[in-house]
Tab-separated table of C-alpha atoms and ligand atoms in Angstrom:
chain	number	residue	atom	x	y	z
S	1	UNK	CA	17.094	9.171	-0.755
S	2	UNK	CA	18.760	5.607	-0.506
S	3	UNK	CA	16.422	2.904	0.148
S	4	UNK	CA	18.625	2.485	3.620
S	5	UNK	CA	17.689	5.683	4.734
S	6	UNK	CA	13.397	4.802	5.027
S	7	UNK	CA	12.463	5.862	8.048
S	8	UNK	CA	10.604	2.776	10.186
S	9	UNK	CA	11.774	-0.158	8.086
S	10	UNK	CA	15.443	-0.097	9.095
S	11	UNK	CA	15.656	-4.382	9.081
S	12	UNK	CA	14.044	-4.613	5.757
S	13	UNK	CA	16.566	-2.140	4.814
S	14	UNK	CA	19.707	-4.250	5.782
S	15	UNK	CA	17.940	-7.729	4.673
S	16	UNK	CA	18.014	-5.480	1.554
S	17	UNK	CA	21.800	-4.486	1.645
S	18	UNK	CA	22.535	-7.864	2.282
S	19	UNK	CA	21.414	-9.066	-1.007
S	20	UNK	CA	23.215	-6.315	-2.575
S	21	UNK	CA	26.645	-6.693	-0.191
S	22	UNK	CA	26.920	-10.131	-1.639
S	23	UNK	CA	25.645	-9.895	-5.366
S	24	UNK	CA	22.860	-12.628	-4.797
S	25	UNK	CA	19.561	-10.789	-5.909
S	26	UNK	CA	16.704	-13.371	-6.061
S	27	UNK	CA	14.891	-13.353	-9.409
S	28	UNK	CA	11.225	-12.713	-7.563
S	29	UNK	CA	10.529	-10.856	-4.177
S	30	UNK	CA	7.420	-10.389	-2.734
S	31	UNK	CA	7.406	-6.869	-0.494
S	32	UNK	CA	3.879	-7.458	1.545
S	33	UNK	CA	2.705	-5.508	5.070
S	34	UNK	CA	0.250	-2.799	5.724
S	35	UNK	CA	-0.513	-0.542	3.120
S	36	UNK	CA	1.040	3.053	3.932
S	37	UNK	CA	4.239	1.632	4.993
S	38	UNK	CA	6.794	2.495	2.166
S	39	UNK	CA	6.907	-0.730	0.446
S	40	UNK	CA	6.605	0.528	-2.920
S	41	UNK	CA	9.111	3.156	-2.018
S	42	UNK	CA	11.450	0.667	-1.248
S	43	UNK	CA	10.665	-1.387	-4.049
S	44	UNK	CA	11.903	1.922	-6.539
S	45	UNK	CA	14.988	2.841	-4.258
S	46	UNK	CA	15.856	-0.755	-4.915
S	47	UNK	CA	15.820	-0.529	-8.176
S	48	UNK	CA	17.945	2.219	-8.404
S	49	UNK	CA	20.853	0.658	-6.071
S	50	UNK	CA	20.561	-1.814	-8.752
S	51	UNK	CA	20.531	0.484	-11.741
S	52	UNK	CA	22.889	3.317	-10.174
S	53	UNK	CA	25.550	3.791	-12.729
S	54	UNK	CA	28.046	5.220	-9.805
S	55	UNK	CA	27.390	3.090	-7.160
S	56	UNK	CA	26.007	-0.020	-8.324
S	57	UNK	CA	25.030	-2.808	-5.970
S	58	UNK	CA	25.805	-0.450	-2.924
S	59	UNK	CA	24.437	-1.904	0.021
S	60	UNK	CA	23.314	1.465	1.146
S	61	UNK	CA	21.354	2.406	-2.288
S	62	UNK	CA	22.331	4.557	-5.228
S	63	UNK	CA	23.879	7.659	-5.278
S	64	UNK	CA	20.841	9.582	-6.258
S	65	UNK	CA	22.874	11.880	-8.585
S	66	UNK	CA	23.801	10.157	-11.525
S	67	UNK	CA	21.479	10.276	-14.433
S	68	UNK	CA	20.207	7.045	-14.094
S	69	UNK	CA	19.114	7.572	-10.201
S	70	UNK	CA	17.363	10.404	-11.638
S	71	UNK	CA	15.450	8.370	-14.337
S	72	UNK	CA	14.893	5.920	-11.193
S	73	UNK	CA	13.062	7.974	-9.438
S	74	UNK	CA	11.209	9.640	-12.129
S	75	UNK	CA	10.397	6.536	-12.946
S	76	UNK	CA	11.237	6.790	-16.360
S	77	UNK	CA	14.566	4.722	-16.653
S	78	UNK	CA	14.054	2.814	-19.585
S	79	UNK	CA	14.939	-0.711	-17.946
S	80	UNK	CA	12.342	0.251	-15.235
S	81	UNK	CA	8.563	-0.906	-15.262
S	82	UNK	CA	6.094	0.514	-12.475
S	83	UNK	CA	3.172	-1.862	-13.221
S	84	UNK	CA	0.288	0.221	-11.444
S	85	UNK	CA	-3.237	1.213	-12.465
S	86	UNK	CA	-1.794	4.033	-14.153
S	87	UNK	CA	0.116	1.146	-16.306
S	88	UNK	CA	-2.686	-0.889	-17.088
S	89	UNK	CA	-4.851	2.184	-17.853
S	90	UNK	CA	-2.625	3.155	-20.724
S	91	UNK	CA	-2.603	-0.341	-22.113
S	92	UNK	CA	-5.862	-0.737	-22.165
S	93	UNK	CA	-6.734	2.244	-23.444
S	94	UNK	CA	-9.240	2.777	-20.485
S	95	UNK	CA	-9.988	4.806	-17.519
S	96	UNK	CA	-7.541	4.141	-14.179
S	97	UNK	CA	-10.340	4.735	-12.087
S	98	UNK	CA	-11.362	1.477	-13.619
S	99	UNK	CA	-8.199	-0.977	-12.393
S	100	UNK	CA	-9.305	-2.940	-9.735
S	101	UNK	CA	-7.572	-5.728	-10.380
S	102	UNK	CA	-4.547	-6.648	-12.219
S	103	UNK	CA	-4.920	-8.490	-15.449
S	104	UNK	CA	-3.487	-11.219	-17.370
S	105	UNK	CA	-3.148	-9.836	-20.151
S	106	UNK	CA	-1.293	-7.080	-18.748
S	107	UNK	CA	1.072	-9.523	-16.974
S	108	UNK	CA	1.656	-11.126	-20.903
S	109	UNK	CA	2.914	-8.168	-21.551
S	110	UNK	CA	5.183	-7.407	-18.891
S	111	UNK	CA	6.317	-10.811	-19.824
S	112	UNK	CA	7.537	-10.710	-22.896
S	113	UNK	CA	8.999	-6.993	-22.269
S	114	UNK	CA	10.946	-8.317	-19.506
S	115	UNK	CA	11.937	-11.215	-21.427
S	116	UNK	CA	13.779	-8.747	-23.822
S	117	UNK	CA	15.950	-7.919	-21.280
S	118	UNK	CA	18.134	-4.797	-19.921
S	119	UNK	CA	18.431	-1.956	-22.764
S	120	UNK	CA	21.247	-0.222	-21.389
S	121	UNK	CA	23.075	-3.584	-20.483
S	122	UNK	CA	22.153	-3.427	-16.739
S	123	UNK	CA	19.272	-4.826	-14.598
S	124	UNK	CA	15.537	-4.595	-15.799
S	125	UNK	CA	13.499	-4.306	-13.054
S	126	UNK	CA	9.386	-4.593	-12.868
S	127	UNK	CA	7.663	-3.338	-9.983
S	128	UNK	CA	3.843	-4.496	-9.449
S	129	UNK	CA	2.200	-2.700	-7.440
S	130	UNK	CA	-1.155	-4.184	-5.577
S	131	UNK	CA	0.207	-7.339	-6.848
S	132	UNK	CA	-2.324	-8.987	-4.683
S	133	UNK	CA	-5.040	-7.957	-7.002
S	134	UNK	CA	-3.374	-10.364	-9.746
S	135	UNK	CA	-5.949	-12.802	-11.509
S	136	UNK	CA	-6.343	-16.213	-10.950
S	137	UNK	CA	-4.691	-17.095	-14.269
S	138	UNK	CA	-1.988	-14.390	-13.949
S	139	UNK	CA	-0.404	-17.177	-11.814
S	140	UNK	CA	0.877	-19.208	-14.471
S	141	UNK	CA	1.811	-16.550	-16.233
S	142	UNK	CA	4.404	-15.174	-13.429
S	143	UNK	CA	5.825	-18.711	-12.651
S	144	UNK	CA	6.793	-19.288	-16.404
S	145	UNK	CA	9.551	-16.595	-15.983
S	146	UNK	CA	9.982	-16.338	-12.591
S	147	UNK	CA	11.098	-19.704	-12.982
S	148	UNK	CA	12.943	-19.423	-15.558
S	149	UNK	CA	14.165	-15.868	-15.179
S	150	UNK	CA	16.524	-14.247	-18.027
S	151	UNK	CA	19.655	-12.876	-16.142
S	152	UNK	CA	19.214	-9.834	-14.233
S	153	UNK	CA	16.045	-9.531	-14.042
S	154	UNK	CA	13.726	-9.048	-11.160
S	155	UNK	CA	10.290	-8.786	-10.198
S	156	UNK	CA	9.330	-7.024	-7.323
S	157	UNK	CA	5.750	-7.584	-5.960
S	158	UNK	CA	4.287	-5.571	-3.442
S	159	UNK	CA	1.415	-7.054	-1.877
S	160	UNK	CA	-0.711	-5.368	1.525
S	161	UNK	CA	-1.937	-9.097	1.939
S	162	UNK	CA	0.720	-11.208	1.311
S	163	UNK	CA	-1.935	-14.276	1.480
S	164	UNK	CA	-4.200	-12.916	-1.847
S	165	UNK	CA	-1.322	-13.881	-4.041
S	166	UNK	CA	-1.548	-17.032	-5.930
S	167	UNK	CA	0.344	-19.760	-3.505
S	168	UNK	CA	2.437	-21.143	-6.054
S	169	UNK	CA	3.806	-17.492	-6.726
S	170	UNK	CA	4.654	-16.951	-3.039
S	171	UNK	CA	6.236	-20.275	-2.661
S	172	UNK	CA	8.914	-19.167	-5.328
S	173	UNK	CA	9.576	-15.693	-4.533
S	174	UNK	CA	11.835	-13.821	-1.897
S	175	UNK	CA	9.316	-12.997	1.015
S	176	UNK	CA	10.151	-9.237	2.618
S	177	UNK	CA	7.925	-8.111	5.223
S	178	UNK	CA	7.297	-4.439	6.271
S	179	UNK	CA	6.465	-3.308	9.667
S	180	UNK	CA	3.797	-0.544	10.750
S	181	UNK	CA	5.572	2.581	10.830
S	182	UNK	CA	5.603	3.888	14.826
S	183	UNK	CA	3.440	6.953	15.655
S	184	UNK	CA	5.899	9.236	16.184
S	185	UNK	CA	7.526	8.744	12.519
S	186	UNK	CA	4.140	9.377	10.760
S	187	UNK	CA	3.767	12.216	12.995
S	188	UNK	CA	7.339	13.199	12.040
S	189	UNK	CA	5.905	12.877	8.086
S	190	UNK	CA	2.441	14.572	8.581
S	191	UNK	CA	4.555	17.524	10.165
S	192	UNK	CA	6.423	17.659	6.759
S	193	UNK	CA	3.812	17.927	4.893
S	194	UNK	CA	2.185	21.169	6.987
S	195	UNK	CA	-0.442	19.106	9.000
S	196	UNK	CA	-0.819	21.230	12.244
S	197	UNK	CA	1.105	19.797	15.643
S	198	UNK	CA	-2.298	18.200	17.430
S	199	UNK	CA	-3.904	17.191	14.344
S	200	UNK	CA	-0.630	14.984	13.525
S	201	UNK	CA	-0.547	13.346	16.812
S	202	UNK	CA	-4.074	12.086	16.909
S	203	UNK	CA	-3.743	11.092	13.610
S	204	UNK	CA	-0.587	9.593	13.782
S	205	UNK	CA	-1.996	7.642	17.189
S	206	UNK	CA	-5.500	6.394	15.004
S	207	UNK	CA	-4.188	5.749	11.694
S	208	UNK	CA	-3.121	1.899	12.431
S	209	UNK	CA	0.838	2.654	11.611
S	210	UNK	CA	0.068	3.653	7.855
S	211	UNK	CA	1.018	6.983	6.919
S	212	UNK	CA	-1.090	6.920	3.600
S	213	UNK	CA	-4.125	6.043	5.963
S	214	UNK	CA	-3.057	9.463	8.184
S	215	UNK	CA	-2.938	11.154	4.602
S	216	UNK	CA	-6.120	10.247	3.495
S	217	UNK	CA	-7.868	10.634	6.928
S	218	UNK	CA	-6.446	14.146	7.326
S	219	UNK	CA	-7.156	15.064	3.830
S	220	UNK	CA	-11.440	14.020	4.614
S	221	UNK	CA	-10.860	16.089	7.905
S	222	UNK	CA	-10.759	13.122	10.178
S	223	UNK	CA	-11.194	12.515	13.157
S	224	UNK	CA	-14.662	14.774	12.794
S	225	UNK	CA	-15.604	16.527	15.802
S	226	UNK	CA	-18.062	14.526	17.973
S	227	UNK	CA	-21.854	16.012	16.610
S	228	UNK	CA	-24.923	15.022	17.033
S	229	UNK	CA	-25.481	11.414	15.349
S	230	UNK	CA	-27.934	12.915	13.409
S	231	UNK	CA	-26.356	15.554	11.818
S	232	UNK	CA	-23.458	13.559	11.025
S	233	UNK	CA	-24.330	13.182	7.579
S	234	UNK	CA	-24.423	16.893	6.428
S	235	UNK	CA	-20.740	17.348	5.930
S	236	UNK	CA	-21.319	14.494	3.116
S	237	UNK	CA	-20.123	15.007	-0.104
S	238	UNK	CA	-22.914	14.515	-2.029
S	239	UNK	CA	-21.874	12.348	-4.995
S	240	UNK	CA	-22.729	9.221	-3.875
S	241	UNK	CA	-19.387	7.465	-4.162
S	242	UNK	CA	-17.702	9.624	-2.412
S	243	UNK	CA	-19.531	9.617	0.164
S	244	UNK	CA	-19.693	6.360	0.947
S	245	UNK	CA	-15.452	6.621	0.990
S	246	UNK	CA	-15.443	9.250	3.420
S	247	UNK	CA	-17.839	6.838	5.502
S	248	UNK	CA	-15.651	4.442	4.725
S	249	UNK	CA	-13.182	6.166	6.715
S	250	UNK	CA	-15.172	7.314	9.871
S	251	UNK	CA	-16.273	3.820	10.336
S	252	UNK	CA	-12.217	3.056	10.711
S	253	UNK	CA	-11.757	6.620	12.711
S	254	UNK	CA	-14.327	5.212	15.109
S	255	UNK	CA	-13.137	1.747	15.699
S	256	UNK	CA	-9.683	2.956	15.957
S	257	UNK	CA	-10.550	5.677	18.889
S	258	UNK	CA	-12.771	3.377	20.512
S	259	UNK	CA	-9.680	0.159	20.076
S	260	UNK	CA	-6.806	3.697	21.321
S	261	UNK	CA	-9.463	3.699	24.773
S	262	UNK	CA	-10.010	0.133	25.259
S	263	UNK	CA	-5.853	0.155	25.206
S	264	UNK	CA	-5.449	3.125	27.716
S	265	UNK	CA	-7.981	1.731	30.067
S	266	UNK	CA	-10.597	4.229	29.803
S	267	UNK	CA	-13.372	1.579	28.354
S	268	UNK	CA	-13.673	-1.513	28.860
S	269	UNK	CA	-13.266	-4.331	26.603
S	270	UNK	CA	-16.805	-6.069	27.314
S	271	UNK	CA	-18.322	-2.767	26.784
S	272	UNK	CA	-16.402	-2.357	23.565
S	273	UNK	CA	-16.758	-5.781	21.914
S	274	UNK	CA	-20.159	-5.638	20.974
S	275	UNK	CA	-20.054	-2.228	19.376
S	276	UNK	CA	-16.623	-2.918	17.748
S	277	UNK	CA	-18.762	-5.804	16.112
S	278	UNK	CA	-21.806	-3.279	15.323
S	279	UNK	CA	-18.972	-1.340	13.261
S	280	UNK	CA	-18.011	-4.161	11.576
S	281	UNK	CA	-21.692	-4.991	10.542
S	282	UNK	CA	-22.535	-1.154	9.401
S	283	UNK	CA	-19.109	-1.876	7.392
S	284	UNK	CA	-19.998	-4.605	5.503
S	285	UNK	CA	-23.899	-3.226	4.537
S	286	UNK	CA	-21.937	0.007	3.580
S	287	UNK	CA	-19.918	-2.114	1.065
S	288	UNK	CA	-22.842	-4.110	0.166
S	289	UNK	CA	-24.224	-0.658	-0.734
S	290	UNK	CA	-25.963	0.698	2.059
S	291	UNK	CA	-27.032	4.327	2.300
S	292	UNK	CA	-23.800	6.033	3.847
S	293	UNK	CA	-25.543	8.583	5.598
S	294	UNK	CA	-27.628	6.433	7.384
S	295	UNK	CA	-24.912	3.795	8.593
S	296	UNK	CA	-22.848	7.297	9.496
S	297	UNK	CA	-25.856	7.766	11.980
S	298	UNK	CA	-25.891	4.570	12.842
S	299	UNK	CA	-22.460	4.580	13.991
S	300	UNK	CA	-22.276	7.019	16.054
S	301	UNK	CA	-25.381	6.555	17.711
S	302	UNK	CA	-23.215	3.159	18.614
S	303	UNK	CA	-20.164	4.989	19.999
S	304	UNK	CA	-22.111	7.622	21.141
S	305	UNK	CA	-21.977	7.159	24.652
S	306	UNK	CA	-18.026	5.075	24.970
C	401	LIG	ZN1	23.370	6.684	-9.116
């Protein structure tokens, strides 16, 4: 699928083409908006308008049929990095599970890989994905090549807050920004992927305009029906982390149903506020390690009666 044919970020799509139209591909881009939204899609298809041995530099993307599209989106064309947990893992010799942020040493040595340049005499192209998660030092790191960059070469970060990346990084890169999708083309996808009719509207309504959001809500069989507050809890998994993610999510479930009704008039926003903030409180002792089941009671005893 060329990058042009996304569905819900059509302008970021010809800002895009335009770059390729003309030849002028900035060294460094930043990709940033909600998560969910296709950024690092885009950020592959890209690379393979770029790397497209039939088509190169179409405006529209590559052709998606020559062997290096293929590599592309396998992601295993050899001028290609995908810099992900996955990535990092493997480096480090350690456990995914375990990225949570991305590390300067990591960034090293994307740096001097990158500064060998294209193998097959092309572009080279490094994708970071939650490039927002970058240390402090990783900075300096970046700048040295983005600021110098060998020719065609380019870095494409893709950041859900746009703001956690180092300033001095933003400053110098391209900034793209990606929309929500709209409801009806997450519904579209959930319908794809086998979700039944009404459970892809409401979810494509609650989940914020992120379609990995309606993934993952559908996949912890979100929105729960409305029970007791009390018994809540006793569709918890019972490892403890998990648990805690699928509360995680019906804390977000809630405030987005109660936010959908304050929008279609059927509660009020003073009678809202205060509970939105309760939410918002259970959320933050849940993260600083509260007992999920108990904030899960908790919340709905709050939104019980809205
Ligand atoms: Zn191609």
């Amino acid at each position: 699928m060329p990058f042009s044919d996304l569905r819900g970020q059509e302008r970021t799509a010809a800002l895009l083409g335009r770059f390729l139209a003309k030849g002028r591909i900035p060294s460094a881009m930043v990709f940033h908006g909600p998560e969910g939204v296709g950024k690092t899609m885009m950020a592959l298809e890209f690379a393979r308008a770029l790397l497209c041995s039939e088509r190169p530099m179409d405006p529209l993307g590559g052709c998606g049929a020559c062997g290096p599209c293929a590599s592309t989106a396998k992601r295993a064309h050899p001028d290609l990095r995908v810099i992900d947990s996955q990535y990092q893992a493997t480096l480090r010799e350690e456990d995914p599970a375990k990225q949570k942020t991305l590390r300067v040493d990591t960034l090293r040595h994307l740096r001097r890989d990158m500064e060998l340049g294209s193998m097959l005499g092309s572009w080279k192209v490094a994708v970071i994905a939650a490039a927002h998660t970058m240390e402090t030092a990783g900075a300096s790191v970046l700048l040295k090549i983005i600021e110098e960059p060998p020719p065609k070469t380019l870095w494409i970060l893709v950041a859900s807050r746009k703001e956690s990346l180092p300033a001095t990084v933003r400053s110098r890169c391209f900034l793209v920004p990606f929309a929500p999708l709209p409801a009806a083309i997450i519904r579209d996808i959930l319908l794809e992927r086998g979700v039944e009719e009404r459970q892809a509207s409401t979810l494509s309504e609650l989940c914020d305009g992120s379609a990995s959001r309606a993934l993952e809500l559908h996949e912890a069989g979100l929105p729960a029906p409305m029970l007791d507050p009390f018994d809540a809890p006793e569709g918890l998994p019972r490892e403890l982390y998990l648990a805690r993610a699928k509360v995680e999510l019906s804390l977000f479930c809630l405030e987005q149903s109660l936010r959908l009704k304050i929008r279609s008039g059927g509660v009020g926003y003073r009678l809202a506020a205060p509970v939105l903030r309760s939410i918002d409180r259970l959320r933050r002792d849940l993260r600083a390690n509260a007992d999920p089941a108990t904030i899960l009671t908790l919340a709905h005893l709050e939104t019980e009666n809205l």
